[in-house]
Coordinates of C-alpha atoms in Angstrom, one line a residue:
M69 CA -91.5 5.4 46.0
A70 CA -87.9 6.9 44.8
G71 CA -86.8 7.6 40.7
L72 CA -88.4 8.5 37.9
R73 CA -91.7 6.4 36.9
R74 CA -91.2 5.8 33.4
T75 CA -94.1 4.0 31.0
T76 CA -93.3 2.3 27.8
L77 CA -95.5 1.6 25.2
N78 CA -94.3 -1.6 23.2
C79 CA -96.5 -1.8 20.4
N80 CA -97.2 -5.5 18.1
T81 CA -96.9 -5.5 14.6
L82 CA -99.5 -5.4 11.9
I83 CA -98.6 -9.2 11.4
G84 CA -98.7 -10.3 15.6
D85 CA -102.1 -8.5 15.8
L86 CA -103.4 -10.3 13.0
G87 CA -101.9 -13.7 13.6
A88 CA -100.9 -16.1 11.1
S89 CA -99.7 -14.5 7.5
A90 CA -101.7 -17.6 6.5
L91 CA -105.2 -15.7 7.5
A92 CA -104.2 -12.9 5.6
E93 CA -103.8 -15.0 2.5
S94 CA -107.3 -16.2 2.8
L95 CA -109.1 -13.0 2.6
S96 CA -110.1 -11.2 -0.4
E97 CA -108.2 -8.0 -1.4
D98 CA -111.1 -6.1 -0.6
L99 CA -111.6 -7.4 2.8
W100 CA -107.9 -7.0 3.2
L101 CA -107.9 -3.4 2.8
R102 CA -110.7 -3.0 5.1
V103 CA -108.8 -5.2 7.4
L104 CA -105.7 -3.1 6.7
K105 CA -107.6 0.2 7.0
T106 CA -109.2 -0.2 10.3
Y107 CA -106.1 -1.5 11.7
M108 CA -104.3 1.3 10.9
E109 CA -107.0 3.8 12.3
N110 CA -107.2 1.7 15.6
T111 CA -103.4 2.0 16.2
H112 CA -103.5 5.7 15.2
Q113 CA -106.0 5.6 18.0
K114 CA -104.3 3.7 20.5
K115 CA -101.1 6.3 20.1
V116 CA -103.1 9.0 20.6
I117 CA -104.8 7.5 23.5
F118 CA -101.8 6.6 24.8
S119 CA -99.5 9.8 24.4
K120 CA -102.3 12.0 25.8
R121 CA -101.5 12.6 29.3
K122 CA -103.9 12.4 31.9
S123 CA -105.7 15.4 33.2
L124 CA -103.9 16.5 35.9
P125 CA -105.6 16.0 39.5
C126 CA -107.7 18.5 41.6
I127 CA -105.4 20.4 44.4
A128 CA -108.1 22.7 45.5
P129 CA -108.5 21.0 49.0
L130 CA -104.6 22.1 49.6
L131 CA -106.1 25.5 49.0
T132 CA -108.6 25.7 51.4
T133 CA -108.8 27.3 54.9
V134 CA -107.7 25.0 57.7
E135 CA -108.3 24.8 61.6
E136 CA -105.3 25.9 63.4
T137 CA -103.9 23.0 66.2
P138 CA -102.9 25.0 69.0
Q139 CA -102.3 22.1 71.3
I140 CA -98.9 19.8 70.3
I141 CA -100.3 16.3 69.3
S142 CA -98.1 13.4 68.3
A143 CA -97.2 12.2 64.9
Q144 CA -97.1 8.6 64.1
V145 CA -93.5 7.6 62.9
R146 CA -93.3 5.1 60.4
G147 CA -89.5 4.0 59.6
H148 CA -87.1 6.2 61.6
F149 CA -85.9 9.5 62.3
P150 CA -82.0 10.0 63.0
K151 CA -81.3 10.2 66.7
W152 CA -78.7 12.9 65.9
L153 CA -81.7 15.3 64.5
N154 CA -83.1 17.3 67.1
G155 CA -85.0 20.3 66.6
C156 CA -88.0 22.0 65.2
L157 CA -88.7 22.5 61.5
L158 CA -90.6 25.8 61.1
R159 CA -92.8 26.9 58.2
I160 CA -94.9 29.4 56.9
G161 CA -97.7 30.1 54.7
P162 CA -101.5 30.7 53.9
G163 CA -103.8 28.8 56.1
K164 CA -107.4 31.2 55.9
F165 CA -108.0 31.6 52.1
E166 CA -110.9 34.2 51.7
Y167 CA -109.0 35.7 49.3
N168 CA -108.4 36.3 45.7
H169 CA -104.6 35.1 45.5
W170 CA -102.9 32.3 46.8
F171 CA -100.3 34.7 48.5
D172 CA -103.1 36.5 50.3
G173 CA -103.9 34.0 52.7
M174 CA -103.4 34.6 56.8
A175 CA -100.5 33.5 57.9
L176 CA -100.4 29.7 59.6
L177 CA -97.5 28.8 61.3
H178 CA -96.4 25.3 61.6
Q179 CA -94.1 23.6 64.2
F180 CA -93.1 19.7 63.8
K181 CA -90.5 19.0 66.5
V182 CA -88.3 16.2 66.4
E183 CA -86.4 14.1 69.1
K184 CA -85.0 11.5 69.7
G185 CA -86.7 9.6 66.5
T186 CA -90.7 11.1 67.8
V187 CA -92.2 13.8 66.0
T188 CA -94.8 16.3 67.3
Y189 CA -96.8 18.9 65.4
R190 CA -98.5 22.1 66.1
S191 CA -99.8 25.0 64.2
K192 CA -101.3 28.6 65.0
F193 CA -102.5 31.5 63.2
L194 CA -100.2 34.5 63.5
Q195 CA -102.1 37.3 65.6
S196 CA -101.2 39.7 63.7
D197 CA -103.1 43.6 63.7
T198 CA -104.6 42.0 59.9
Y199 CA -105.7 38.9 61.3
K200 CA -107.0 40.7 64.2
A201 CA -109.2 43.6 62.2
N202 CA -110.0 40.8 59.4
S203 CA -111.8 38.5 62.3
V204 CA -113.8 41.7 64.1
H205 CA -114.8 42.9 61.5
D206 CA -115.7 39.6 59.8
R207 CA -114.3 41.1 56.2
I208 CA -111.4 41.9 54.3
V209 CA -110.4 45.0 56.0
I210 CA -106.7 45.4 55.0
S211 CA -105.9 44.9 51.3
E212 CA -103.5 42.1 50.5
F213 CA -101.4 41.3 47.3
G214 CA -103.9 40.4 44.9
T215 CA -107.1 41.2 46.9
L216 CA -108.5 44.8 47.4
A217 CA -110.1 45.1 50.9
L218 CA -114.1 45.3 50.8
P219 CA -115.7 48.7 52.0
D220 CA -117.0 49.3 55.5
P221 CA -120.8 48.3 54.9
C222 CA -122.0 50.9 57.9
K223 CA -120.7 53.5 55.9
N224 CA -123.0 55.6 53.5
V225 CA -122.3 55.8 49.6
F226 CA -120.5 59.1 50.7
E227 CA -118.5 57.7 53.0
R228 CA -117.5 54.9 50.9
F229 CA -116.7 56.8 48.3
M230 CA -114.3 59.0 49.9
S231 CA -112.6 56.4 51.6
K232 CA -111.0 55.3 48.1
F233 CA -108.8 58.5 48.5
E234 CA -107.4 57.5 51.7
L235 CA -103.7 56.0 51.7
P236 CA -104.6 52.2 51.8
A237 CA -103.1 50.3 55.1
I238 CA -100.2 48.5 54.8
T239 CA -100.7 44.5 55.9
D240 CA -98.7 42.8 58.3
N241 CA -99.7 39.4 57.5
T242 CA -96.2 38.1 57.1
N243 CA -96.5 34.6 55.8
V244 CA -93.6 34.2 53.4
N245 CA -90.7 32.9 55.0
Y246 CA -88.9 32.7 58.5
V247 CA -85.7 35.2 59.0
Q248 CA -83.4 35.7 61.8
Y249 CA -81.8 39.2 63.1
K250 CA -79.0 39.0 65.9
G251 CA -80.7 35.8 67.1
D252 CA -84.2 36.2 66.9
Y253 CA -86.6 34.7 64.5
Y254 CA -89.2 36.9 62.7
I255 CA -91.8 35.9 59.9
S256 CA -91.6 38.0 57.0
T257 CA -93.0 39.2 54.1
E258 CA -91.9 41.7 51.6
T259 CA -93.6 45.0 53.1
N260 CA -92.2 47.4 55.8
F261 CA -93.3 44.8 58.7
M262 CA -92.0 42.0 60.1
N263 CA -93.9 40.0 63.1
K264 CA -91.0 38.7 66.2
V265 CA -91.9 35.3 67.1
D266 CA -91.5 33.0 70.0
I267 CA -90.4 30.0 67.8
E268 CA -91.4 27.2 70.9
T269 CA -95.1 28.7 71.7
L270 CA -95.5 30.2 67.8
E271 CA -96.8 33.1 70.0
K272 CA -96.1 36.5 68.3
T273 CA -94.2 39.0 70.8
E274 CA -93.4 42.2 68.9
K275 CA -94.3 43.9 65.4
V276 CA -91.4 45.8 63.6
D277 CA -91.2 48.3 61.0
W278 CA -88.0 48.7 58.9
S279 CA -89.1 52.0 58.2
K280 CA -88.1 53.3 61.7
F281 CA -85.1 52.1 61.6
I282 CA -83.8 52.9 58.0
A283 CA -85.3 54.7 54.8
V284 CA -87.2 51.7 52.9
N285 CA -90.8 50.9 52.2
G286 CA -90.1 47.2 52.8
A287 CA -87.7 44.6 52.4
T288 CA -87.5 40.6 51.2
A289 CA -88.2 37.8 53.0
H290 CA -85.1 35.9 51.8
P291 CA -82.3 37.4 53.7
H292 CA -78.1 36.1 53.3
Y293 CA -76.0 35.3 56.5
D294 CA -72.4 35.8 57.3
K295 CA -70.9 33.1 59.4
D296 CA -70.6 35.6 62.0
G297 CA -74.3 36.4 62.0
T298 CA -74.5 39.4 60.2
A299 CA -77.3 39.6 58.0
Y300 CA -78.0 41.4 54.5
N301 CA -81.2 42.2 52.6
M302 CA -82.6 44.4 49.8
G303 CA -85.3 46.8 50.3
N304 CA -86.7 49.7 47.6
S305 CA -87.4 53.2 48.6
Y306 CA -89.4 55.6 46.7
G307 CA -88.9 59.2 46.7
Q308 CA -89.0 62.5 45.0
H309 CA -86.0 61.6 43.1
G310 CA -87.5 58.2 41.9
S311 CA -87.1 54.1 43.0
C312 CA -83.9 53.0 44.8
Y313 CA -83.2 49.4 45.4
N314 CA -81.4 49.2 48.9
V315 CA -78.6 47.2 50.2
I316 CA -79.5 46.6 53.7
R317 CA -76.9 45.6 56.7
V318 CA -78.3 44.1 60.0
P319 CA -75.4 43.8 62.7
P320 CA -74.9 40.1 64.3
E321 CA -75.6 40.8 68.1
K322 CA -77.6 43.1 70.2
V323 CA -75.9 46.1 72.3
D324 CA -79.3 45.8 74.6
L325 CA -81.4 42.9 75.3
G326 CA -84.8 44.4 74.0
E327 CA -83.4 45.3 70.4
T328 CA -84.7 44.2 67.0
I329 CA -83.3 45.3 64.0
H330 CA -81.1 48.5 65.5
G331 CA -78.3 49.6 64.2
A332 CA -79.4 48.2 60.5
Q333 CA -78.0 50.5 57.9
V334 CA -78.3 51.2 53.8
I335 CA -75.2 50.3 52.8
C336 CA -75.9 51.3 48.8
S337 CA -78.5 52.6 46.7
I338 CA -79.2 51.6 43.3
A339 CA -81.5 53.6 41.2
S340 CA -84.0 51.9 39.2
A341 CA -83.7 52.3 35.6
E342 CA -86.9 53.8 35.6
R343 CA -88.1 56.4 38.3
M344 CA -91.8 55.3 38.7
K345 CA -91.5 51.4 37.2
P346 CA -88.7 49.8 39.7
S347 CA -88.0 45.9 39.1
Y348 CA -90.3 43.4 41.1
Y349 CA -87.6 40.9 43.1
H350 CA -87.9 38.4 45.5
S351 CA -84.6 37.5 46.5
F352 CA -80.8 38.2 45.3
G353 CA -77.4 36.5 45.6
M354 CA -74.3 36.8 47.8
T355 CA -70.9 35.7 47.6
R356 CA -68.0 36.0 50.6
N357 CA -67.1 39.9 49.2
Y358 CA -70.3 40.9 46.9
I359 CA -74.3 41.4 46.6
V360 CA -75.7 40.6 43.5
F361 CA -78.9 42.5 42.5
I362 CA -80.8 41.4 39.4
E363 CA -82.9 43.9 38.1
Q364 CA -85.6 42.3 35.7
P365 CA -88.2 43.3 33.3
L366 CA -91.0 42.3 35.6
K367 CA -92.3 45.9 36.6
M368 CA -94.3 48.1 39.4
N369 CA -96.3 50.9 38.0
L370 CA -95.8 53.1 40.9
W371 CA -98.7 55.1 39.7
K372 CA -100.9 52.2 39.1
I373 CA -100.1 50.9 42.9
I374 CA -100.5 54.4 44.6
T375 CA -104.2 54.6 42.5
S376 CA -105.5 51.0 42.9
K377 CA -107.8 51.9 45.6
I378 CA -109.4 54.7 44.0
R379 CA -109.4 52.7 40.5
G380 CA -110.7 49.8 42.5
K381 CA -107.9 47.0 41.5
A382 CA -105.6 45.0 43.6
F383 CA -102.1 46.0 43.9
S384 CA -101.2 43.0 41.6
D385 CA -102.7 45.1 38.9
G386 CA -99.7 47.0 38.7
I387 CA -97.2 44.7 38.5
S388 CA -96.8 43.6 34.5
W389 CA -94.1 41.9 32.5
E390 CA -92.6 44.0 29.9
P391 CA -90.1 41.6 27.9
Q392 CA -89.1 44.6 25.7
Y393 CA -86.2 45.5 28.6
N394 CA -83.1 43.2 29.0
T395 CA -82.3 41.4 32.6
R396 CA -79.3 43.5 34.4
F397 CA -77.1 42.4 36.9
H398 CA -75.6 45.1 39.8
V399 CA -72.8 44.2 41.4
V400 CA -71.9 46.0 45.0
D401 CA -68.9 45.5 47.5
K402 CA -70.7 44.6 50.5
H403 CA -67.6 45.7 52.6
T404 CA -67.5 49.2 51.2
G405 CA -70.9 49.4 49.6
Q406 CA -69.3 50.7 46.7
L407 CA -71.6 49.6 43.0
L408 CA -69.2 48.3 40.6
P409 CA -69.0 49.9 37.2
G410 CA -69.4 46.8 35.4
M411 CA -73.2 46.8 33.0
Y412 CA -73.9 43.3 33.1
Y413 CA -77.0 42.6 30.6
S414 CA -78.6 39.5 29.6
K415 CA -82.0 38.6 27.6
P416 CA -85.1 39.2 29.6
F417 CA -86.2 36.5 32.2
V418 CA -87.4 36.6 35.6
T419 CA -86.1 34.8 38.6
F420 CA -87.8 34.2 42.3
H421 CA -85.5 32.4 44.2
Q422 CA -81.0 32.4 43.8
I423 CA -79.9 29.1 44.5
N424 CA -76.3 30.0 45.4
A425 CA -73.5 32.6 44.5
F426 CA -69.6 32.6 44.8
E427 CA -66.1 33.9 43.2
D428 CA -63.9 32.5 41.3
Q429 CA -60.9 33.6 39.1
G430 CA -61.7 37.4 39.1
C431 CA -65.7 36.3 38.2
V432 CA -69.2 36.4 40.1
V433 CA -70.9 33.3 39.4
I434 CA -74.5 33.0 40.0
D435 CA -76.8 30.4 39.8
L436 CA -80.7 30.8 39.7
C437 CA -83.9 29.3 38.7
C438 CA -85.1 31.2 35.7
Q439 CA -88.5 31.6 33.8
D440 CA -88.5 33.1 30.4
D441 CA -92.3 34.5 31.1
G442 CA -93.0 36.6 33.4
R443 CA -96.4 36.3 34.0
S444 CA -97.0 33.4 36.2
L445 CA -97.8 35.9 39.5
E446 CA -101.0 36.7 37.8
V447 CA -101.8 32.8 37.2
Y448 CA -101.9 32.3 40.9
Q449 CA -105.1 33.6 41.4
L450 CA -107.0 31.0 43.9
Q451 CA -109.8 30.6 41.2
N452 CA -107.0 29.3 38.8
L453 CA -105.9 27.2 40.9
R454 CA -109.3 25.2 42.0
K455 CA -110.0 24.3 38.7
T456 CA -110.6 20.9 37.6
G457 CA -110.4 18.9 34.5
K458 CA -109.4 20.5 31.3
E459 CA -109.8 23.6 32.6
L460 CA -107.0 23.1 35.2
D461 CA -104.7 22.2 32.6
Q462 CA -105.0 25.1 30.6
V463 CA -104.1 27.0 33.5
Y464 CA -100.6 24.7 34.1
N465 CA -99.7 24.6 30.8
S466 CA -100.1 28.9 30.6
V467 CA -97.6 29.0 33.4
A468 CA -93.5 29.3 32.8
R469 CA -91.2 26.6 33.6
S470 CA -89.0 27.2 36.0
F471 CA -85.1 26.0 35.1
P472 CA -81.6 26.5 37.1
R473 CA -79.2 28.4 35.1
R474 CA -75.6 29.8 35.4
F475 CA -74.3 33.0 35.0
V476 CA -70.6 34.3 35.0
L477 CA -69.8 37.9 35.9
P478 CA -66.3 38.8 35.4
L479 CA -65.7 41.7 37.8
R480 CA -62.2 43.1 36.4
V481 CA -63.0 44.1 32.5
S482 CA -60.3 46.9 31.2
L483 CA -61.2 49.4 29.0
N484 CA -58.9 47.7 26.9
A485 CA -60.7 44.4 26.9
P486 CA -61.6 43.0 22.9
E487 CA -65.1 43.2 22.1
G488 CA -66.8 40.1 20.7
E489 CA -64.6 37.5 22.8
N490 CA -65.7 35.8 25.8
L491 CA -64.2 37.2 29.2
S492 CA -64.9 34.5 31.2
P493 CA -62.0 32.2 32.1
L494 CA -63.7 29.5 34.1
S495 CA -63.4 26.5 32.0
Y496 CA -65.8 24.2 33.6
S497 CA -68.8 26.4 32.3
S498 CA -70.2 27.2 29.0
A499 CA -71.4 30.4 30.3
S500 CA -70.4 33.5 28.6
A501 CA -69.8 37.3 29.0
V502 CA -69.0 39.1 25.8
K503 CA -68.2 43.1 26.0
Q504 CA -69.9 45.1 23.3
A505 CA -69.0 48.0 21.5
D506 CA -71.2 50.2 24.1
G507 CA -69.0 48.7 26.8
K508 CA -71.9 46.5 28.4
I509 CA -71.1 43.2 29.0
W510 CA -73.8 40.8 27.5
C511 CA -74.2 37.5 29.6
S512 CA -75.3 34.3 28.1
Y513 CA -76.2 31.5 30.6
E514 CA -75.0 27.6 31.2
N515 CA -78.2 25.5 31.6
L516 CA -77.5 23.2 34.8
Y517 CA -79.8 20.3 34.2
P518 CA -80.3 17.3 32.2
E519 CA -83.1 17.2 29.7
D520 CA -84.7 14.7 32.3
L521 CA -85.6 18.1 34.2
E522 CA -88.2 18.9 31.5
E523 CA -90.3 16.1 32.0
E524 CA -90.6 17.2 35.8
G525 CA -91.7 20.2 35.2
G526 CA -88.8 22.3 36.1
V527 CA -87.4 22.7 39.2
E528 CA -88.2 25.3 42.4
F529 CA -87.8 26.1 46.0
P530 CA -84.2 25.7 45.7
Q531 CA -82.1 25.2 48.7
I532 CA -78.7 23.9 49.7
N533 CA -76.3 23.2 52.5
Y534 CA -76.3 26.9 53.5
G535 CA -74.3 26.4 56.6
Q536 CA -71.2 25.3 54.7
F537 CA -71.8 26.3 51.4
S538 CA -73.8 29.8 50.8
G539 CA -71.3 31.5 48.7
K540 CA -68.7 29.0 47.9
K541 CA -68.7 26.8 45.0
Y542 CA -71.1 23.6 45.7
Q543 CA -72.4 20.8 44.1
F544 CA -75.7 20.0 45.0
F545 CA -79.0 21.9 45.4
Y546 CA -82.6 20.1 46.3
G547 CA -86.2 21.9 44.9
C548 CA -89.6 21.0 43.9
G549 CA -90.1 19.7 40.7
F550 CA -93.7 21.1 39.2
R551 CA -95.7 18.9 37.2
H552 CA -98.2 20.4 38.6
L553 CA -99.2 24.2 39.9
V554 CA -97.4 22.9 43.4
G555 CA -94.4 20.7 43.8
D556 CA -95.2 17.1 43.1
S557 CA -91.6 15.8 43.6
L558 CA -88.5 16.3 45.2
I559 CA -85.6 16.7 43.2
K560 CA -81.8 16.7 43.8
V561 CA -79.8 18.2 41.2
D562 CA -76.2 17.6 40.7
V563 CA -74.8 21.0 38.9
V564 CA -71.4 19.5 38.3
N565 CA -72.6 16.5 36.4
K566 CA -75.7 17.5 35.5
T567 CA -78.2 14.5 37.0
L568 CA -80.9 14.3 38.6
T569 CA -81.9 12.5 41.3
V570 CA -86.2 12.3 42.2
W571 CA -88.6 11.3 45.1
R572 CA -92.4 11.2 44.2
E573 CA -95.6 9.7 45.3
D574 CA -98.3 9.9 43.6
G575 CA -101.3 11.9 44.9
F576 CA -98.7 13.7 47.3
Y577 CA -97.2 17.4 47.1
P578 CA -94.2 17.9 49.0
S579 CA -93.4 21.4 50.2
E580 CA -89.9 22.7 49.9
P581 CA -86.8 20.7 50.8
V582 CA -84.8 21.8 54.1
F583 CA -81.3 20.3 54.3
V584 CA -80.0 19.6 57.9
P585 CA -76.5 18.5 57.5
V586 CA -75.3 15.3 60.4
P587 CA -73.5 17.2 63.0
G588 CA -69.4 17.1 62.3
T589 CA -69.3 16.2 58.7
N590 CA -68.1 18.0 55.9
E591 CA -69.4 16.4 53.0
E592 CA -72.1 18.7 50.9
D593 CA -74.9 15.8 51.3
G594 CA -74.0 14.6 54.2
G595 CA -77.4 15.3 56.0
V596 CA -81.1 14.6 55.5
I597 CA -83.7 16.4 53.6
L598 CA -87.1 17.1 55.2
S599 CA -90.3 18.0 53.2
V600 CA -93.8 18.3 54.8
V601 CA -95.9 16.4 52.0
I602 CA -99.9 16.7 51.9
T603 CA -102.6 15.5 49.6
P604 CA -106.0 16.6 49.0
N605 CA -107.1 12.4 49.2
Q606 CA -108.8 12.8 52.7
N607 CA -108.4 9.2 53.2
E608 CA -104.9 9.5 53.0
R609 CA -103.0 11.5 56.0
N610 CA -99.9 14.3 55.5
F611 CA -96.9 13.9 56.8
L612 CA -93.3 15.2 57.4
L613 CA -90.5 13.2 55.4
V614 CA -87.3 12.2 56.1
L615 CA -84.9 11.5 53.2
D616 CA -81.1 10.7 53.4
A617 CA -79.8 13.5 51.3
K618 CA -77.1 11.3 49.8
N619 CA -79.4 8.7 47.9
F620 CA -82.6 10.6 48.1
E621 CA -84.1 7.2 50.2
E622 CA -86.9 7.4 52.4
L623 CA -85.7 6.8 56.0
G624 CA -89.0 7.6 57.7
R625 CA -91.9 9.8 57.6
A626 CA -94.3 11.2 60.3
E627 CA -98.0 10.9 59.9
V628 CA -100.3 13.7 61.5
P629 CA -103.8 13.5 61.3
V630 CA -105.0 17.0 60.5
Q631 CA -105.6 18.9 57.1
L632 CA -102.2 21.0 56.3
P633 CA -102.5 23.9 53.3
Y634 CA -99.7 24.1 50.8
G635 CA -97.2 26.6 52.3
F636 CA -94.3 28.4 51.1
H637 CA -90.8 28.4 52.9
G638 CA -89.2 27.5 56.2
T639 CA -86.2 26.8 58.2
F640 CA -84.7 24.0 60.8
V641 CA -83.5 25.2 64.4
T642 CA -81.4 22.6 65.9
I643 CA -82.1 22.4 70.0

């Protein structure tokens, strides 16, 4: 069902409810007052009942361990998939949940293959070293983001105690996103490990360690790409001089056939504002000429993380929201590696996913999904997500909503620029950048959405027509609405006219929308949206949905008779 679903309560008047005015005249004054009192009480109760939102449905089945489907199965197509749409939708996310946190589940690879209107499905657990070790020992051997590894039951008390002082092993359970380097596909998380995969068979072919190539301790699962295939990413490094945020460049082509990320370079290192408490970040922005890094007050206490094993705590215990600090934007020339001198600040916020960034009239414009409270990571414990009734409602109400905002960063600010005036020349944006007495530029955002988006619970997992509009001025992005703890709608946002188009089907939960353009078109929304839609209802089937990106109307769905968990990210590869 496309579009917003609205319910209007029409209350009858008092006279209408009681019948004719003659009835009122026939009642004694005392009886009349009692009738009036009863009516008012009942009316008040009706209003309370109608205005009170129904409890959120249980989504525990969406966060439950599933079996892999290694053999290809045919999906049942209802409606149609365009004949020009030929390729694989590849998705990744947790599929085995013997953990504390949603982010920790063992990686399950999904493949929906679309060919000449037919659809097939297969899935396989990533055969990472972590997965194999956990399977052999039948316990959690390697710690994850929110789950501490269990001690070896075969060791005596002294050996278990001493093992607390061993450095924790780093997980290679790469369950966040598919990324591409030099034409090859890898599955990535935020540690120093990636796993190269064969996208046809879903088999792991090689484990790659970033730290073997450049001096970083990890990299994001959201790199950016130039037209020629050059990839940019960001990763942290920790040394005796403190923490640094590093801009990474990976060349577009291989010199030798067996290469992975050979030739990767750190082109710029940005010192953390606090040596032992760098910011956590999940993505960054990129324009044609610049990298934009957001240093936000979601802090990683390195001492807590290093000592987590000794203290008997998970890594996540070392991450904290510290809104006494403002958020800062760093801009790097991606061609020279030079960090620009501008000091751009805004009030504290957290962003996990950038939408797009571009240059205009001497400014960098960056659009982000923003939250005003950075404590949401701790909420996504599995025990919270699996709650029911009022307890589930309480968990949902504790999570900050994510909304799209625009910031404008003027690049050429002279020493003589006037203080207290908006330095942004962009007439189409209400975002401002004001120079302060200390030389800092204070950035205030523009909201990119209508009030309707608040009814949809905000938006996350933003996607654009990346191939044609990444780093350029654009009009549309797509995401998931969050009237639940996982996405429960698909939303198209027009950032120019600030309008929404919504697809929703009650009881179903769509994944991150992936835009696929019609071959040969230059229209920004000329194409389709693909999303894997799942349900906790065992009597209904999960399906791959295809929408017309222009009007958001359903073209078709491909139903599969298998249980699917709620995942994270993915990509479409044309064949």
